[in-house]
Short mmCIF file of C-alpha atoms in Angstrom, two decimals:
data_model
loop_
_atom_site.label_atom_id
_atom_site.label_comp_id
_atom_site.label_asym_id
_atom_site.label_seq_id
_atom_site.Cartn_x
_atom_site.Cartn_y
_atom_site.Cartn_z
CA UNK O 901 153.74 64.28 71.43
CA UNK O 902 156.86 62.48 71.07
CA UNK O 903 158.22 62.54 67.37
CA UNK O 904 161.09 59.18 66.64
CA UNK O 905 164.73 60.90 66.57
CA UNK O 906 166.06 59.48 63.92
CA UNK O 907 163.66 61.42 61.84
CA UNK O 908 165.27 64.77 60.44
CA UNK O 909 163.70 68.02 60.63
CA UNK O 910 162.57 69.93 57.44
CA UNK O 911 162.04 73.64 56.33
CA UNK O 912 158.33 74.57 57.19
CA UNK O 913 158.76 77.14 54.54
CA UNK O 914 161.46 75.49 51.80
CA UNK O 915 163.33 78.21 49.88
CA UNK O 916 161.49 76.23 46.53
CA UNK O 917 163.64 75.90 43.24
CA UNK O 918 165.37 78.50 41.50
CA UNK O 919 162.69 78.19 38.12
CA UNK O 920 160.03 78.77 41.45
CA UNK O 921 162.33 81.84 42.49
CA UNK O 922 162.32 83.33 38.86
CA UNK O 923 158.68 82.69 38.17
CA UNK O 924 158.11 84.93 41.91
CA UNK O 925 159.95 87.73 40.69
CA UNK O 926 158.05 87.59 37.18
CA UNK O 927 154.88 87.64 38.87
CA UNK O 928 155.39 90.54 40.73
CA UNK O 929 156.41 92.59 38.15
CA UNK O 930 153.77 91.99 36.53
CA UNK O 931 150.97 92.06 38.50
CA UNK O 932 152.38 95.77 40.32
CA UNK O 933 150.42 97.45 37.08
CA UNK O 934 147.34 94.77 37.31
CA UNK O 935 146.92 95.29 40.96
CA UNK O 936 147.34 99.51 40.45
CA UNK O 937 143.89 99.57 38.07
CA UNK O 938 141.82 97.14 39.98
CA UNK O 939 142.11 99.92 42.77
CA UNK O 940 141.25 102.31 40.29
CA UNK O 941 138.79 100.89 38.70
CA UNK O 942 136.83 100.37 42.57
CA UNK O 943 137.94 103.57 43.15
CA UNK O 944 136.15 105.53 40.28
CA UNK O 945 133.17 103.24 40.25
CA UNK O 946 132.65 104.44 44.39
CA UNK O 947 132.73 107.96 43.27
CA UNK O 948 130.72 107.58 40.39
CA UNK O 949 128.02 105.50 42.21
CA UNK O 950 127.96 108.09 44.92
CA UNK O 951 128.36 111.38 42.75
CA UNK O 952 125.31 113.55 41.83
CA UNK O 953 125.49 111.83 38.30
CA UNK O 954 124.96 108.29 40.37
CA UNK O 955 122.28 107.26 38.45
CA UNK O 956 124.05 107.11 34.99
CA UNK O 957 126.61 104.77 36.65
CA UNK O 958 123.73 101.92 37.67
CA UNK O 959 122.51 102.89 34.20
CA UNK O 960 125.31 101.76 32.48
CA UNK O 961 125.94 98.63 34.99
CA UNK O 962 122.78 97.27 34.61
CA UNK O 963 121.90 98.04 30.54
CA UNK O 964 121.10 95.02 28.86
CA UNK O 965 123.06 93.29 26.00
CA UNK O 966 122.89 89.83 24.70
CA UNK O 967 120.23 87.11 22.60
CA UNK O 968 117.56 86.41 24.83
CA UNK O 969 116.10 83.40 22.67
CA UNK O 970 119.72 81.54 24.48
CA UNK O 971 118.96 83.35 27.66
CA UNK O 972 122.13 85.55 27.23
CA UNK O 973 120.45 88.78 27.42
CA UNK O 974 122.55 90.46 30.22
CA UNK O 975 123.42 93.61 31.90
CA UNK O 976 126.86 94.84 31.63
CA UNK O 977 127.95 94.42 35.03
CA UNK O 978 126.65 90.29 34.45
CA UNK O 979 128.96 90.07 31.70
CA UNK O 980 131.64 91.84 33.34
CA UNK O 981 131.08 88.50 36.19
CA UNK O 982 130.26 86.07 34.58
CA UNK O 983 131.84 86.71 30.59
CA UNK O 984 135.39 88.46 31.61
CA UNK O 985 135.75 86.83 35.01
CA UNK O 986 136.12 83.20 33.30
CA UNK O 987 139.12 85.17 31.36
CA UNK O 988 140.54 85.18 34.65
CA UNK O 989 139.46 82.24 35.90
CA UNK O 990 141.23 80.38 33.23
CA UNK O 991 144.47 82.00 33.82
CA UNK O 992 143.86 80.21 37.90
CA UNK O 993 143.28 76.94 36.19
CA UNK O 994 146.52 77.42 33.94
CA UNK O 995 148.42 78.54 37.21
CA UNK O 996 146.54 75.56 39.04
CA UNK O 997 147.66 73.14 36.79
CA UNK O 998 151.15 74.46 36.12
CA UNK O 999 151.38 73.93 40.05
CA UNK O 1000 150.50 70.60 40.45
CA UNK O 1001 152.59 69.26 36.86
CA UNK O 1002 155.77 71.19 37.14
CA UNK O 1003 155.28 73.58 39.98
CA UNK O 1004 156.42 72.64 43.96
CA UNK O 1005 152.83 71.75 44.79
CA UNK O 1006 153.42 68.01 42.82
CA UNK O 1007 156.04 67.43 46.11
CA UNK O 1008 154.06 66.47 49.14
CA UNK O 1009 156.59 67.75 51.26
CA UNK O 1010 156.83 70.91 49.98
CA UNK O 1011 152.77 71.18 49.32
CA UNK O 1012 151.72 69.87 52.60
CA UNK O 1013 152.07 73.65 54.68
CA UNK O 1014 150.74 76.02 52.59
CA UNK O 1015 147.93 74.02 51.52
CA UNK O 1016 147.20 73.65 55.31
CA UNK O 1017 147.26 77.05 55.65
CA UNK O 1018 144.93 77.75 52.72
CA UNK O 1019 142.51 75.57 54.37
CA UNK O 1020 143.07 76.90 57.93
CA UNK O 1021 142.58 80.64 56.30
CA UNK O 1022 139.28 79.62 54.89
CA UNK O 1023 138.04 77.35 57.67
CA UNK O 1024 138.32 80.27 60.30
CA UNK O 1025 137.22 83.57 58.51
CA UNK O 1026 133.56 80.99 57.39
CA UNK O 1027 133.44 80.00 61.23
CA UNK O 1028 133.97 83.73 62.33
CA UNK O 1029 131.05 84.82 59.72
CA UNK O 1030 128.70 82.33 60.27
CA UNK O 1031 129.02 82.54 64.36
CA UNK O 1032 128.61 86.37 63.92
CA UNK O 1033 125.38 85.95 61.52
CA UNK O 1034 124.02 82.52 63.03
CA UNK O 1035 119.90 82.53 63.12
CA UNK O 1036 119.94 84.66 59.90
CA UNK O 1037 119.28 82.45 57.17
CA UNK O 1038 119.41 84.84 54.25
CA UNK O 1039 122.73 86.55 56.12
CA UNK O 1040 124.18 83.24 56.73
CA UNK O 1041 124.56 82.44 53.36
CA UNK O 1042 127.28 84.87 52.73
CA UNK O 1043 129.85 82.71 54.89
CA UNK O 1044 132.52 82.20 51.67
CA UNK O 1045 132.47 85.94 51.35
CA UNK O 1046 135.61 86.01 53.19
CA UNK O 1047 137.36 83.05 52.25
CA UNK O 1048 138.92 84.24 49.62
CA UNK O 1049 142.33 86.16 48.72
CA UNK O 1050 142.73 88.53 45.80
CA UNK O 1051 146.15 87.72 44.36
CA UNK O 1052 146.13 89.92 41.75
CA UNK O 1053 145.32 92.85 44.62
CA UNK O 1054 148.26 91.18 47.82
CA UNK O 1055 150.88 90.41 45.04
CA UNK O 1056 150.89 94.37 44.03
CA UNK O 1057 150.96 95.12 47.52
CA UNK O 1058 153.59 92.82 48.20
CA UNK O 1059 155.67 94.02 45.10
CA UNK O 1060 155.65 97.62 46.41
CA UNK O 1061 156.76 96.80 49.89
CA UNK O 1062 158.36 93.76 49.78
CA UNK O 1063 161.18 93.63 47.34
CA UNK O 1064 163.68 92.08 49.59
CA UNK O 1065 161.38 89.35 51.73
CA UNK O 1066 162.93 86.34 51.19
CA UNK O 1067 162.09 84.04 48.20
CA UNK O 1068 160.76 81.43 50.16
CA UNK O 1069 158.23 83.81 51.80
CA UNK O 1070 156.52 85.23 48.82
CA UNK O 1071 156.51 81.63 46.93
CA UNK O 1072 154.37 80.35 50.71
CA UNK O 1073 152.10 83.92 49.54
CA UNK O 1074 151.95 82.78 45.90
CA UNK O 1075 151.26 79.08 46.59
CA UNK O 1076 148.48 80.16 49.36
CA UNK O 1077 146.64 82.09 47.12
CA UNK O 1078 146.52 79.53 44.62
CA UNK O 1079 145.34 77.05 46.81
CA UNK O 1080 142.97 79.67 47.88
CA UNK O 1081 141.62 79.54 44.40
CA UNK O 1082 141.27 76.35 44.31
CA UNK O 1083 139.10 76.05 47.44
CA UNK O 1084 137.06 79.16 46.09
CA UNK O 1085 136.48 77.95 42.86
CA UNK O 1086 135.21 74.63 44.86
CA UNK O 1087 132.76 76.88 47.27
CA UNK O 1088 131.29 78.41 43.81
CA UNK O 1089 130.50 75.32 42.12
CA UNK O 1090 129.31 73.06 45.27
CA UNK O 1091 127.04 75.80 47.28
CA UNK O 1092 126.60 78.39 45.03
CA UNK O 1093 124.96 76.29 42.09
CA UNK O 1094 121.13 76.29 42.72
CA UNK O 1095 119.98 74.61 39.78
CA UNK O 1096 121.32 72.34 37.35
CA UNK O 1097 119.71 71.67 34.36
CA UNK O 1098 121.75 68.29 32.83
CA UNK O 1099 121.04 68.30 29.06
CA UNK O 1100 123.33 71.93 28.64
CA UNK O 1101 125.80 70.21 31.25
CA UNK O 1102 126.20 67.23 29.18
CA UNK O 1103 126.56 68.72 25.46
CA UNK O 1104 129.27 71.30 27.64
CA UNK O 1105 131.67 67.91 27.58
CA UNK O 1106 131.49 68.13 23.51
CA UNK O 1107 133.11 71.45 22.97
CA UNK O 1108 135.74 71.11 26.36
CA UNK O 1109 137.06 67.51 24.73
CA UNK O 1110 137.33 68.83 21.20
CA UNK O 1111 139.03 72.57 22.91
CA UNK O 1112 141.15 69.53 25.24
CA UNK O 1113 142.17 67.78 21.66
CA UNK O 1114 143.21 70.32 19.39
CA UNK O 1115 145.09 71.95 22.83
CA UNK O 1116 146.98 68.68 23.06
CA UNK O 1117 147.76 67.34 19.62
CA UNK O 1118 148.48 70.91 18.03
CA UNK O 1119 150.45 72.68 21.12
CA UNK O 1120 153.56 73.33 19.44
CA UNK O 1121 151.14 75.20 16.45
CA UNK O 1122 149.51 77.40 18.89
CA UNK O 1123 152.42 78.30 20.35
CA UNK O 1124 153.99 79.76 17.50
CA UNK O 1125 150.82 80.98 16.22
CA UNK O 1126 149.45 83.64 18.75
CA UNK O 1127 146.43 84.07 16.34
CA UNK O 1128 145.33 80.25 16.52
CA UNK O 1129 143.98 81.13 20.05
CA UNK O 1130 141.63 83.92 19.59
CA UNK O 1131 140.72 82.24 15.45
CA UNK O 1132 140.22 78.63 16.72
CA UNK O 1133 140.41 77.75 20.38
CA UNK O 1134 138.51 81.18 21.86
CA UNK O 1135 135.43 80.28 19.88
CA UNK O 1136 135.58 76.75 20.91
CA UNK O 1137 135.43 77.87 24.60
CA UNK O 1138 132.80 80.61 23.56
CA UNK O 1139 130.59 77.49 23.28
CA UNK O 1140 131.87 75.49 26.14
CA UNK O 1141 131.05 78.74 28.52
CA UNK O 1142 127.51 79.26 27.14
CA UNK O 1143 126.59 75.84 27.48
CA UNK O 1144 127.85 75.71 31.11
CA UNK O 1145 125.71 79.54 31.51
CA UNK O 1146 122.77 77.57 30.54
CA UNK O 1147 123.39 74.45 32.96
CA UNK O 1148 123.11 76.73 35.99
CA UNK O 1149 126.67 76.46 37.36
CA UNK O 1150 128.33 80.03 37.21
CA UNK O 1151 129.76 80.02 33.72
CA UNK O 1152 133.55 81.51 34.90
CA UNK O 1153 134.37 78.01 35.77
CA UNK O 1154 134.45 77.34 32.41
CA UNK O 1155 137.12 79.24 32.35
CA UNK O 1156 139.15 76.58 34.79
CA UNK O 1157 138.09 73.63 33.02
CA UNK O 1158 139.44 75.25 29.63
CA UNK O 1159 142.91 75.77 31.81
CA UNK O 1160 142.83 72.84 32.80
CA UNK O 1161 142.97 71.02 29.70
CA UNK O 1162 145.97 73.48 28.02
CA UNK O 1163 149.28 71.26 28.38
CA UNK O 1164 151.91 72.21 31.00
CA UNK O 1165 155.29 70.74 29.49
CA UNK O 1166 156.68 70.86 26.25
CA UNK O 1167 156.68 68.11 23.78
CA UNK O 1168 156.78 64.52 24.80
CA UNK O 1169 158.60 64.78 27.92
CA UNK O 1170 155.28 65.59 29.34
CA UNK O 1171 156.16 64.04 32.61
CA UNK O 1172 159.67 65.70 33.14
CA UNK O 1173 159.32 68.98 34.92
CA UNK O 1174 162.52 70.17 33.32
CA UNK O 1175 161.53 69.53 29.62
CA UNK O 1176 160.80 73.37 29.29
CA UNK O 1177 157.71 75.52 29.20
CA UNK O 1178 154.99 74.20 27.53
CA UNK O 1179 151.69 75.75 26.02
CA UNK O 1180 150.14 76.70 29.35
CA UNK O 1181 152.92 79.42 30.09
CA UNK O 1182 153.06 80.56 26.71
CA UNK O 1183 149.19 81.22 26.89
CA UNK O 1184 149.77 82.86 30.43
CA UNK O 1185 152.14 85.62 29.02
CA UNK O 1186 149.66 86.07 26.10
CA UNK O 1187 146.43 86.61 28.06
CA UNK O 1188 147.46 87.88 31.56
CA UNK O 1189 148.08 91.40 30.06
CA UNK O 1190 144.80 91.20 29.06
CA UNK O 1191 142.99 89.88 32.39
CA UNK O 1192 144.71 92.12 34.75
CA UNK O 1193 145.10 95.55 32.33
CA UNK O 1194 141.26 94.73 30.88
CA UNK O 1195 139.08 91.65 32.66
CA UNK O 1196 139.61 92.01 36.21
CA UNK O 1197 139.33 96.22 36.30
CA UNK O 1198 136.18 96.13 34.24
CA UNK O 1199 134.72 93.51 36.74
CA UNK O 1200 135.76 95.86 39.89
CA UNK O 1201 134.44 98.83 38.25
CA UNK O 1202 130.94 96.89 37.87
CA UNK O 1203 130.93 95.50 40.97
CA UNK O 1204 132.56 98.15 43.61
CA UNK O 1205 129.81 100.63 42.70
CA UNK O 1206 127.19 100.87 45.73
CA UNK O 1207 125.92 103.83 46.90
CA UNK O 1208 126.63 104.43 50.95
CA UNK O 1209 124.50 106.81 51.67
CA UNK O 1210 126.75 109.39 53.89
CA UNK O 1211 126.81 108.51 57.13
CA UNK O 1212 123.72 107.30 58.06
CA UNK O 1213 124.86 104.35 55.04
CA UNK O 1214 127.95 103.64 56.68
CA UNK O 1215 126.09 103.77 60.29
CA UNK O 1216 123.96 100.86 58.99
CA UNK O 1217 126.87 99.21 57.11
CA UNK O 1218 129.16 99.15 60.54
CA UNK O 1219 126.13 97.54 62.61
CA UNK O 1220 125.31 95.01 60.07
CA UNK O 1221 126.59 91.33 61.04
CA UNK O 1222 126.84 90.49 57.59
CA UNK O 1223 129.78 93.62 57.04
CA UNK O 1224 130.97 92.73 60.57
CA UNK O 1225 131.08 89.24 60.08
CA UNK O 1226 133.76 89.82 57.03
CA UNK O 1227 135.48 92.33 58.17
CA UNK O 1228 136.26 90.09 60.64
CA UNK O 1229 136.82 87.32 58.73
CA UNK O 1230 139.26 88.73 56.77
CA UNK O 1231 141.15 91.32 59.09
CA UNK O 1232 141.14 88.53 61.62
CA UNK O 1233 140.33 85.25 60.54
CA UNK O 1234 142.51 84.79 57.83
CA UNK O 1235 146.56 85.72 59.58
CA UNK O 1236 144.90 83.74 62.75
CA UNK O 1237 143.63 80.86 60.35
CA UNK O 1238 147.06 80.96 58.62
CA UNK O 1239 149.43 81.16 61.45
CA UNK O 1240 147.62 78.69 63.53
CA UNK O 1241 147.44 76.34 61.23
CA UNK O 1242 151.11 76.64 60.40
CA UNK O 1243 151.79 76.60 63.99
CA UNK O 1244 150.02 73.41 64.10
CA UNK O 1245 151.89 71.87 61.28
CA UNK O 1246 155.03 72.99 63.07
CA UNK O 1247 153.88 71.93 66.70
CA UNK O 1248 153.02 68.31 65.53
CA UNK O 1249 154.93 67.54 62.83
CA UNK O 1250 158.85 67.23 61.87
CA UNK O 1251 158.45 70.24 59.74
CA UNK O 1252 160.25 73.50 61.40
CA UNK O 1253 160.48 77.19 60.59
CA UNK O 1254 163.39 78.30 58.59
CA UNK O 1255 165.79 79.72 60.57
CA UNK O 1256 165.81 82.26 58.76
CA UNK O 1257 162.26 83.55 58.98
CA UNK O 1258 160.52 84.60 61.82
CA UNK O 1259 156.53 84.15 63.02
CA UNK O 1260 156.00 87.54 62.31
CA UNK O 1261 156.73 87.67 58.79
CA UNK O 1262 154.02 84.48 58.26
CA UNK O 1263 151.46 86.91 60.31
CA UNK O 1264 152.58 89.82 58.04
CA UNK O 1265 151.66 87.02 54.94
CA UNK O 1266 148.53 86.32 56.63
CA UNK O 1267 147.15 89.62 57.04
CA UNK O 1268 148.05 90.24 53.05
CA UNK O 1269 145.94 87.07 52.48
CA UNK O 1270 143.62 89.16 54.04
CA UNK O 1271 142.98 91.65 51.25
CA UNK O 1272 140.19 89.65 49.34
CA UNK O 1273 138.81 91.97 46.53
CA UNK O 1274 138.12 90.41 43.50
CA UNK O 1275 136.67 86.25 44.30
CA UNK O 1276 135.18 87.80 47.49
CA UNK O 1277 132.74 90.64 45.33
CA UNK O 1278 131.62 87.80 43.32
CA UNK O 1279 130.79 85.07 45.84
CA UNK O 1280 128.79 88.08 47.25
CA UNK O 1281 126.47 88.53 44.82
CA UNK O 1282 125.92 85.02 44.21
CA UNK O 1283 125.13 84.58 47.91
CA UNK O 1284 122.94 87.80 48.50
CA UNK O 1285 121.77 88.62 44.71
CA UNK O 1286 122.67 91.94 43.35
CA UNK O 1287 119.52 93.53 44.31
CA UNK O 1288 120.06 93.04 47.85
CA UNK O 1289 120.58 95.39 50.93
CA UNK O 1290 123.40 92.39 51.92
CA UNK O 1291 125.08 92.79 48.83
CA UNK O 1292 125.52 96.60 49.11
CA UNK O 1293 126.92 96.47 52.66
CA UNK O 1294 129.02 93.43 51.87
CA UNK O 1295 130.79 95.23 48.73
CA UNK O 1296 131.64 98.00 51.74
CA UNK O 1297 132.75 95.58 54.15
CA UNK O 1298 135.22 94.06 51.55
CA UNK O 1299 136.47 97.23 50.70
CA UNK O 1300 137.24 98.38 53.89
CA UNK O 1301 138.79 94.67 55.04
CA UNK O 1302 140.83 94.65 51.70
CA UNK O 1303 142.27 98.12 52.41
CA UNK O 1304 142.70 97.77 56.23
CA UNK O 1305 144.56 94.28 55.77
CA UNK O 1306 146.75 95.96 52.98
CA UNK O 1307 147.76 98.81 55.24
CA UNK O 1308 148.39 96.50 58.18
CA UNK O 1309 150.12 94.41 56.11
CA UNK O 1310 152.38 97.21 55.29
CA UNK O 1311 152.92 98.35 58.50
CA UNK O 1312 154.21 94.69 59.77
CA UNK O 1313 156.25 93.86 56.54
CA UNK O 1314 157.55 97.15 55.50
CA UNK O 1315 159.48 97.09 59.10
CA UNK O 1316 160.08 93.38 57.64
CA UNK O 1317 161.77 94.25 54.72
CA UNK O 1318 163.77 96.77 56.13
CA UNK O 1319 165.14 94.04 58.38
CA UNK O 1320 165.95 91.89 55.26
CA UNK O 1321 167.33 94.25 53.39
CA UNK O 1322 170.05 95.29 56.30
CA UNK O 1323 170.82 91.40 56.54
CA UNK O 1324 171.52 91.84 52.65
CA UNK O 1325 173.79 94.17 52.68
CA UNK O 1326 175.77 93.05 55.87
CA UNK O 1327 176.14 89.33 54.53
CA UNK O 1328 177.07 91.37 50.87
CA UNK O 1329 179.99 93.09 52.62
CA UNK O 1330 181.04 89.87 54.86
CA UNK O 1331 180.98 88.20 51.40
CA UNK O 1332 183.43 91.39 49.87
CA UNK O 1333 185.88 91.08 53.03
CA UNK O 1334 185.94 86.73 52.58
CA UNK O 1335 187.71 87.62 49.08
CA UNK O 1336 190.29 90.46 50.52
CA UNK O 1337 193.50 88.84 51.93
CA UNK O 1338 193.89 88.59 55.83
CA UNK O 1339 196.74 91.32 55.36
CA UNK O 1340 194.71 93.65 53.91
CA UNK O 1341 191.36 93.69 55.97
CA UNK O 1342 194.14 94.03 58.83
CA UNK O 1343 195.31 96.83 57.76
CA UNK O 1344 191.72 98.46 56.74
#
């Protein structure tokens, strides 16, 4: 393919801006501590759920709480899905919709590669899954199972091991996973929705436009008030999510459309990127603490805990196609979906690799994107049911992937980092000698 000359090349991976650089480093600070309980949370739930006191742990999980008259009379670990999830969900429509405002997804240019890549690390772990499971109707249905990538889960990882990748690296990791989202939160509502029941899906617009409203027209007051939210706005979307619970589409994507609607910029210099934050980051630093340190752990430690069996559980688990299909998928699929793809953008369009950067620290991404804990346990039990013998070897299968991408992830980046870090401290002393005088670095 011949590409016209007098067309100039461009970074496949651009450094991004230095508010994108800033907001990288923030987020993985922050979501170190996040990622840190989820794995504890999955952690103690397997060794409860496999402990001689097992059956106290599926006691609690499935105990029942709720008003049945408005069909909300669910077990705990329901709740923990589909009532504390949507706390996280909104935070991925707030992040969405801060990338596509103000963030370096509203540039095509700077969009167009890792959104590829999102789609290429989706599109191949699905075909690897479904080719693995094909003839199995009730096993094929699980093909999204390894789609998705756990940010909170690969941002901790990449927090602990790779403090000094470059910017530009972690922002591709960032913007991937959000993208990721995006396409997950998609796969949910469009193939995971059995029945819709329109009267509850039509009064759900009432209480979303009046939540949109009072977002819009009274930002700067709930800002400055942190105890608007939970007094005014949180029972608001209360509403909004029951309604959608009763429509038949899974109620955590409530929790988008409320994120959706929160404005991104401040003031009326809504369409200028550099008017400042706006209410959407000021709710992010409010509620984040409380998804990561209280939402997303309470979800894992419902949903992580199936009993194995010993060996002759993990005998069946390893030759089930459903657990090899995403082990697979993620392990595999997802750095070969990635890389390809980005390989492809690279290969056929005028976009090129940073000189800077090297293919192996995109596979070394890839495999991260691999660890897919938190979106992937959910779209399991909506594509198995939680009674199922699927579900239970799925939850094992993403366990394993999501710890066997982490660890190869750290093998390939750690040796990564170290690289980058030596390349820091050489150009560090090159920059110290540039301010001696000739005479002197002579004579030293």
């Amino acid at each position: 393919m011949t590409l016209p000359k007098n067309r100039p090349f461009r970074p496949l991976i651009g450094h991004g801006s230095y508010a994108e650089a800033l907001r990288v480093g923030e987020i993985l600070r922050k979501e170190t501590v996040g990622g840190a309980l989820l794995v504890a949370a999955a952690a103690i739930a397997i060794i409860w759920a496999n402990s001689p006191a097992a059956e106290s742990y599926f006691a609690l999980r499935d105990f029942k709480v709720g008003y049945e008259p408005w069909h909300l009379q669910l077990s705990l670990g329901a709740w923990a899905a589909d009532g504390l999830l949507a706390v996280f969900f909104f935070l991925v429509g707030l992040e969405l919709k801060r990338e596509f405002v103000a963030g370096d997804l509203r540039q095509p240019s700077k969009a167009a590669v890792p959104v590829a890549a999102a789609v290429g690390g989706v599109v191949v772990p699905a075909a690897i899954f479904a080719a693995l499971n094909w003839g199995s109707a009730e096993a094929v249905r699980g093909w999204a199972v390894p789609t998705a990538t756990d940010i909170a889960f690969a941002v901790a990882v990449l927090a602990v091991i790779g403090s000094h990748l470059p910017t530009a690296l972690r922002l591709f990791l960032l913007t991937l996973a959000v993208v990721d989202d995006l396409i997950a939160i998609a796969i949910i509502a469009i193939f995971y929705t059995s029945e819709i029941h329109a009267v509850p899906l039509l009064l759900t617009l009432v209480p979303v436009a009046v939540y949109a409203f009072l977002a819009q027209r009274y930002r700067r007051f709930f800002g400055l008030n942190p105890a608007a939210a939970w007094l005014i706005l949180l029972p608001i979307g209360v509403v909004a999510w029951a309604l959608l619970h009763a429509s038949g589409i899974h109620a955590t994507m409530a929790g988008v459309v409320l994120g959706f609607t929160i404005p991104v910029l401040h003031g009326k210099a809504n369409a200028e990127p550099e008017a400042g934050p706006g209410l959407a980051e000021v709710f992010e630093h409010r509620f984040r603490p409380f998804s990561a340190g209280v939402a997303v752990p309470l979800f894992a430690f419902f949903s992580a805990g199936v009993a194995i069996g010993g060996l002759e559980g993990l005998a069946a688990v390893a030759s089930d196609p459903v657990a090899l299909g995403i082990v697979a998928g993620l392990v595999l699929g997802k750095p070969v979906g990635i890389v390809a793809t980005t390989w492809l953008m690279a290969r056929f369009t005028r976009l090129r690799l940073d000189p800077s950067l090297k293919w192996v620290d995109l596979f070394g991404m890839g495999l991260l994107a691999g660890i897919g804990f938190t979106v992937s346990l959910l779209v399991a039990e909506l594509a198995f049911g939680a009674d199922s013998a699927y579900n239970d070897h799925a939850k094992v299968a993403i366990l394993a992937a999501s710890l066997a991408a982490a660890l190869l992830a750290a093998l390939v980046l750690t040796g990564r980092n170290r690289h980058y870090r030596t390349v820091e401290a050489e150009e560090r002393v090159d920059a110290n000698l540039d301010g001696i005088p000739d005479v002197y670095q002579r004579e030293g």
